[in-house]
Amino acid sequence: MGKRIVVALGGNAIVTKTGTADSQIQSIKGTMKTLAQFIAAGDELVITHGNGPQVGNLLLQEINGSTEKNPAMPLDTLVAMTQGSIGYWMQKSLDEVVQDQKLNKSIATVVTQVEVNGDDQAFENPSKPIGPFYSKEEADEQMALHPDYVFKEDAGRGYRRVVPSPKPLKIVEAPVIENLLANGIVPVAAGGGGVPVVRNENGDLHGVEAVIDKDFSAAKLAENVNADELIILTAVDNVFVNYNQPDQKALTNVTVDELKQYIDEGQFAAGSMLPKVRAVIDFVENTGKKAVITSLKNVDKLIAGGTGTVITK
């Protein structure tokens, strides 16, 4: 019997140099051909994905074209918009692949809300960069136009808007996603980390200006839909220690405690591998099940018996 697997796709599975819709669709179709191997192996599949470049493009369009009659949309709405557009590309591409391979599966995109805590400390310290780079003068102009925006210098490359990145508490549509799985449907869900929502005193949900880290959201999604395994696909085949140094070492089978020790040693870069490692730690600790970090091109080997970095309790 197959496993229930949540696969989290990194930006390299979508983004292209040109950034056009056609080029991204072609990239996604290749990715879906790879992921169809899980379906062919009899697994239940849930797909989640990033949306950073796509939201950045929408932000640029909104900022440049915003007028009184055509106002800029709030960030939670932009996340929902990109969930819809990328989800559409993915479900259309995967549907074509499963039809070609006669796999008898349907695919559906779920515009997914993710509940966060309105008192999360992230709201006091915006840290997640979004959108384009600006010079100091351009950033000052944007802050004059949008007094609620916060800009910070980003690694010597210019200034970017930063927003809160709270931790996910709950995937609101998890029961819907489980229902789809029970009916043999492949859900595309929680794209871009999900639409961040908080619950008010009446129990109603409302969107907030924030971005949830897609890896933490993927871990919470896997936990909430009772997945047997979380797989985070990134640009490298393995998690490494001493990365890009002469004594670099690929991690193959590693425990949560070992990963925590490596974190304490500062082995993982904050903007790339660290959130993935923290996310798989959360999933494994909360469920007792395993997680894998590897590259998209290694999926066939992973299905055949193992490659990449496997994390267990």
Coordinates of C-alpha atoms in Angstrom, one line a residue:
M1 CA 0.0 0.0 0.0
G2 CA 1.3 3.5 -0.9
K3 CA 2.1 6.3 1.5
R4 CA 0.5 9.7 2.0
I5 CA 3.2 12.2 1.0
V6 CA 3.4 15.9 1.1
V7 CA 5.9 17.2 -1.4
A8 CA 7.1 20.8 -1.0
L9 CA 8.5 22.4 -4.2
G10 CA 11.2 25.1 -4.1
G11 CA 11.3 28.0 -6.5
N12 CA 13.6 26.2 -8.9
A13 CA 10.7 23.9 -9.8
I14 CA 8.8 26.9 -11.2
V15 CA 11.0 29.9 -11.9
T16 CA 12.6 30.6 -15.2
K17 CA 15.0 33.3 -16.4
T18 CA 12.4 35.1 -18.4
G19 CA 9.6 34.8 -15.9
T20 CA 6.9 34.6 -18.6
A21 CA 3.8 32.5 -18.0
D22 CA 4.7 30.2 -20.9
S23 CA 8.2 29.6 -19.6
Q24 CA 6.9 28.9 -16.1
I25 CA 4.2 26.5 -17.5
Q26 CA 6.9 24.6 -19.4
S27 CA 9.1 24.3 -16.3
I28 CA 6.1 23.2 -14.2
K29 CA 5.2 20.5 -16.7
G30 CA 8.6 19.0 -16.4
T31 CA 8.2 19.0 -12.6
M32 CA 4.8 17.4 -12.8
K33 CA 6.2 14.6 -14.9
T34 CA 8.7 13.9 -12.1
L35 CA 6.0 14.0 -9.3
A36 CA 3.7 11.7 -11.3
Q37 CA 6.2 9.0 -10.3
F38 CA 4.8 9.1 -6.8
I39 CA 1.3 8.5 -8.2
A40 CA 2.5 5.7 -10.4
A41 CA 4.0 4.1 -7.3
G42 CA 0.6 4.1 -5.6
D43 CA 1.2 7.0 -3.2
E44 CA -1.3 9.6 -2.1
L45 CA 0.2 12.9 -3.1
V46 CA -0.2 16.5 -1.8
I47 CA 1.7 19.2 -3.6
T48 CA 2.7 22.5 -2.0
H49 CA 4.9 25.2 -3.5
G50 CA 6.6 28.6 -3.1
N51 CA 5.5 31.8 -4.8
G52 CA 8.2 34.4 -4.0
P53 CA 9.1 35.6 -7.5
Q54 CA 5.4 35.6 -8.5
V55 CA 4.3 37.7 -5.6
G56 CA 7.3 39.9 -6.2
N57 CA 6.1 40.5 -9.8
L58 CA 2.6 41.3 -8.6
L59 CA 3.9 43.7 -6.0
L60 CA 5.9 45.5 -8.6
Q61 CA 2.9 45.7 -10.9
E62 CA 0.8 46.9 -8.0
I63 CA 3.3 49.6 -6.8
N64 CA 3.9 50.9 -10.3
G65 CA 0.3 50.9 -11.4
S66 CA -1.5 51.7 -8.2
T67 CA -4.0 54.5 -8.5
E68 CA -7.1 55.6 -6.7
K69 CA -9.3 53.8 -9.1
N70 CA -6.9 50.8 -9.3
P71 CA -5.6 50.4 -5.8
A72 CA -2.8 48.0 -4.7
M73 CA -4.1 44.8 -3.2
P74 CA -3.2 43.6 0.3
L75 CA -0.5 41.0 0.7
D76 CA -2.9 38.2 1.8
T77 CA -4.9 38.7 -1.4
L78 CA -1.7 38.6 -3.5
V79 CA -0.8 35.2 -1.9
A80 CA -4.3 34.0 -2.7
M81 CA -3.9 35.2 -6.3
T82 CA -0.6 33.4 -6.8
Q83 CA -2.0 30.2 -5.2
G84 CA -4.7 30.3 -7.9
S85 CA -2.4 31.0 -10.8
I86 CA 0.4 28.6 -9.9
G87 CA -2.2 26.0 -8.8
Y88 CA -3.9 26.3 -12.2
W89 CA -0.6 25.8 -14.0
M90 CA 0.2 22.8 -11.8
Q91 CA -3.2 21.1 -11.9
K92 CA -3.4 21.6 -15.7
S93 CA 0.1 20.2 -16.3
L94 CA -0.3 17.2 -13.9
D95 CA -3.7 16.4 -15.4
E96 CA -2.1 16.2 -18.8
V97 CA 0.7 13.9 -17.5
V98 CA -1.6 11.5 -15.6
Q99 CA -3.9 11.3 -18.7
D100 CA -0.9 10.5 -20.9
Q101 CA 0.2 7.8 -18.4
K102 CA -3.4 6.5 -17.8
L103 CA -3.0 7.0 -14.1
N104 CA -6.7 7.7 -13.5
K105 CA -6.3 10.7 -11.1
S106 CA -7.9 14.1 -10.8
I107 CA -6.1 17.2 -9.5
A108 CA -7.6 20.2 -7.6
T109 CA -6.1 23.4 -6.3
V110 CA -7.3 24.5 -2.8
V111 CA -6.9 28.2 -2.0
T112 CA -5.6 27.6 1.5
Q113 CA -5.8 29.7 4.6
V114 CA -3.2 29.2 7.3
E115 CA -4.1 30.4 10.8
V116 CA -1.4 32.3 12.7
N117 CA -1.3 33.9 16.1
G118 CA -2.0 37.6 16.0
D119 CA 0.3 38.0 19.0
D120 CA 3.2 36.2 17.3
Q121 CA 6.4 38.2 17.9
A122 CA 7.1 38.2 14.2
F123 CA 4.5 41.1 13.9
E124 CA 6.8 43.2 16.1
N125 CA 9.9 42.4 14.0
P126 CA 9.2 42.2 10.2
S127 CA 12.0 40.2 8.7
K128 CA 10.8 38.4 5.5
P129 CA 12.0 40.2 2.4
I130 CA 9.5 40.4 -0.5
G131 CA 9.4 42.2 -3.8
P132 CA 12.2 44.0 -5.8
F133 CA 15.4 45.6 -4.6
Y134 CA 15.5 49.4 -4.2
S135 CA 18.2 52.0 -3.7
K136 CA 18.1 53.9 -0.4
E137 CA 16.4 56.9 -2.2
E138 CA 13.8 54.6 -3.8
A139 CA 13.1 52.9 -0.5
D140 CA 12.6 56.3 1.2
E141 CA 10.1 57.2 -1.6
Q142 CA 8.2 54.0 -1.1
M143 CA 8.0 54.6 2.6
A144 CA 6.7 58.1 2.1
L145 CA 4.0 56.7 -0.2
H146 CA 3.2 53.8 2.1
P147 CA 3.8 54.8 5.7
D148 CA 3.1 51.2 6.9
Y149 CA 5.8 49.7 4.8
V150 CA 9.2 48.7 6.4
F151 CA 12.4 48.5 4.3
K152 CA 15.7 46.9 5.3
E153 CA 19.1 46.6 3.6
D154 CA 19.5 43.1 2.2
A155 CA 23.1 41.7 2.1
G156 CA 24.6 44.7 0.3
R157 CA 22.3 44.3 -2.7
G158 CA 19.9 47.1 -1.9
Y159 CA 16.8 47.6 0.1
R160 CA 13.7 45.4 0.2
R161 CA 10.4 45.6 1.9
V162 CA 10.2 43.2 4.8
V163 CA 7.0 41.8 6.3
P164 CA 6.2 39.6 9.4
S165 CA 6.7 35.9 9.0
P166 CA 4.7 34.2 11.8
K167 CA 4.7 30.5 12.5
P168 CA 1.7 28.5 11.2
L169 CA -0.7 27.2 13.8
K170 CA -3.2 25.3 11.7
I171 CA -4.1 24.6 8.1
V172 CA -7.7 25.8 7.9
E173 CA -8.7 23.7 4.9
A174 CA -7.0 20.5 6.2
P175 CA -10.3 18.6 6.4
V176 CA -11.1 19.6 2.8
I177 CA -7.7 18.4 1.7
E178 CA -8.1 15.1 3.5
N179 CA -11.5 14.7 1.9
L180 CA -10.0 15.1 -1.5
L181 CA -7.3 12.5 -0.8
A182 CA -9.9 10.1 0.4
N183 CA -11.6 10.4 -2.9
G184 CA -8.5 9.8 -4.9
I185 CA -7.8 13.5 -5.8
V186 CA -4.4 15.1 -5.8
P187 CA -4.6 18.4 -4.0
V188 CA -2.3 21.4 -4.7
A189 CA -2.5 23.3 -1.4
A190 CA -1.0 25.9 0.9
G191 CA 1.0 27.5 -2.0
G192 CA 3.3 30.3 -1.0
G193 CA 3.0 29.3 2.7
G194 CA -0.8 29.8 2.6
V195 CA -2.9 32.9 3.1
P196 CA -2.0 34.1 6.6
V197 CA -5.2 34.6 8.7
V198 CA -5.8 35.4 12.4
R199 CA -8.9 34.6 14.4
N200 CA -10.7 37.5 16.1
E201 CA -12.7 37.5 19.3
N202 CA -15.8 36.3 17.5
G203 CA -13.9 33.4 15.9
D204 CA -13.9 34.9 12.5
L205 CA -10.8 34.7 10.3
H206 CA -9.3 37.7 8.6
G207 CA -6.2 38.1 6.4
V208 CA -3.0 39.9 7.6
E209 CA 0.0 41.5 5.9
A210 CA 2.5 38.7 6.4
V211 CA 4.2 35.8 4.6
I212 CA 4.4 32.4 6.2
D213 CA 7.6 30.5 5.4
K214 CA 6.6 27.8 2.9
D215 CA 8.7 25.1 4.5
F216 CA 7.1 25.6 7.9
S217 CA 3.7 25.7 6.2
A218 CA 4.5 22.4 4.4
A219 CA 5.4 20.8 7.7
K220 CA 2.2 21.9 9.3
L221 CA 0.2 20.7 6.2
A222 CA 1.9 17.3 6.4
E223 CA 1.1 17.1 10.1
N224 CA -2.6 18.3 9.7
V225 CA -3.4 15.8 6.9
N226 CA -1.7 12.9 8.7
A227 CA 0.9 12.4 6.0
D228 CA 3.3 9.5 6.4
E229 CA 6.2 11.5 5.0
L230 CA 7.2 15.1 4.2
I231 CA 9.6 15.6 1.3
I232 CA 11.1 19.0 0.7
L233 CA 12.6 19.4 -2.8
T234 CA 15.3 22.0 -3.2
A235 CA 18.3 22.7 -5.4
V236 CA 20.8 20.2 -3.8
D237 CA 20.7 16.5 -3.4
N238 CA 21.5 16.5 0.3
V239 CA 21.8 18.7 3.3
F240 CA 25.5 19.4 3.9
V241 CA 27.6 20.3 6.8
N242 CA 30.7 22.5 6.2
Y243 CA 29.0 23.4 2.9
N244 CA 31.3 24.6 0.1
Q245 CA 34.4 23.9 2.2
P246 CA 37.0 21.3 1.4
D247 CA 35.7 19.0 4.2
Q248 CA 32.0 19.4 3.3
K249 CA 29.9 16.3 4.1
A250 CA 26.6 15.2 2.8
L251 CA 24.1 14.1 5.4
T252 CA 22.2 10.9 4.5
N253 CA 20.5 9.5 7.6
V254 CA 20.3 12.0 10.4
T255 CA 18.3 12.4 13.6
V256 CA 16.5 15.4 14.9
D257 CA 19.0 15.7 17.8
E258 CA 21.9 15.7 15.4
L259 CA 20.3 18.4 13.3
K260 CA 19.8 20.5 16.4
Q261 CA 23.5 20.2 17.2
Y262 CA 24.4 21.3 13.7
I263 CA 22.1 24.3 14.0
D264 CA 23.9 25.3 17.2
E265 CA 27.1 25.1 15.3
G266 CA 25.8 27.5 12.7
Q267 CA 26.0 25.0 9.9
F268 CA 22.9 26.1 7.9
A269 CA 22.4 29.4 6.1
A270 CA 19.5 31.4 7.5
G271 CA 18.1 32.4 4.1
S272 CA 18.2 28.9 2.5
M273 CA 18.7 25.6 4.3
L274 CA 18.0 26.6 7.9
P275 CA 14.2 27.0 7.5
K276 CA 14.0 23.7 5.7
V277 CA 15.9 22.0 8.5
R278 CA 13.8 23.6 11.2
A279 CA 10.6 22.7 9.3
V280 CA 11.5 19.0 9.1
I281 CA 12.5 19.0 12.8
D282 CA 9.0 20.3 13.6
F283 CA 7.3 17.6 11.5
V284 CA 9.3 14.7 12.8
E285 CA 9.0 15.8 16.4
N286 CA 5.3 16.4 16.2
T287 CA 4.4 13.2 14.3
G288 CA 7.3 10.7 14.9
K289 CA 7.4 10.2 11.1
K290 CA 10.2 10.7 8.7
A291 CA 11.1 13.6 6.4
V292 CA 13.4 13.9 3.4
I293 CA 15.3 16.9 1.9
T294 CA 16.6 16.3 -1.6
S295 CA 16.5 17.6 -5.1
L296 CA 13.8 17.3 -7.8
K297 CA 16.2 15.3 -10.0
N298 CA 16.7 12.7 -7.3
V299 CA 13.0 11.8 -7.0
D300 CA 13.3 8.6 -9.1
K301 CA 16.1 7.4 -6.9
L302 CA 14.1 8.3 -3.8
I303 CA 11.2 6.3 -5.0
A304 CA 13.4 3.4 -5.9
G305 CA 14.8 3.1 -2.4
G306 CA 16.5 6.1 -1.1
T307 CA 18.7 9.1 -1.6
G308 CA 18.9 12.5 -0.2
T309 CA 18.9 13.4 3.5
V310 CA 16.4 11.3 5.6
I311 CA 15.5 12.8 9.0
T312 CA 14.1 10.6 11.7
K313 CA 13.4 11.0 15.4

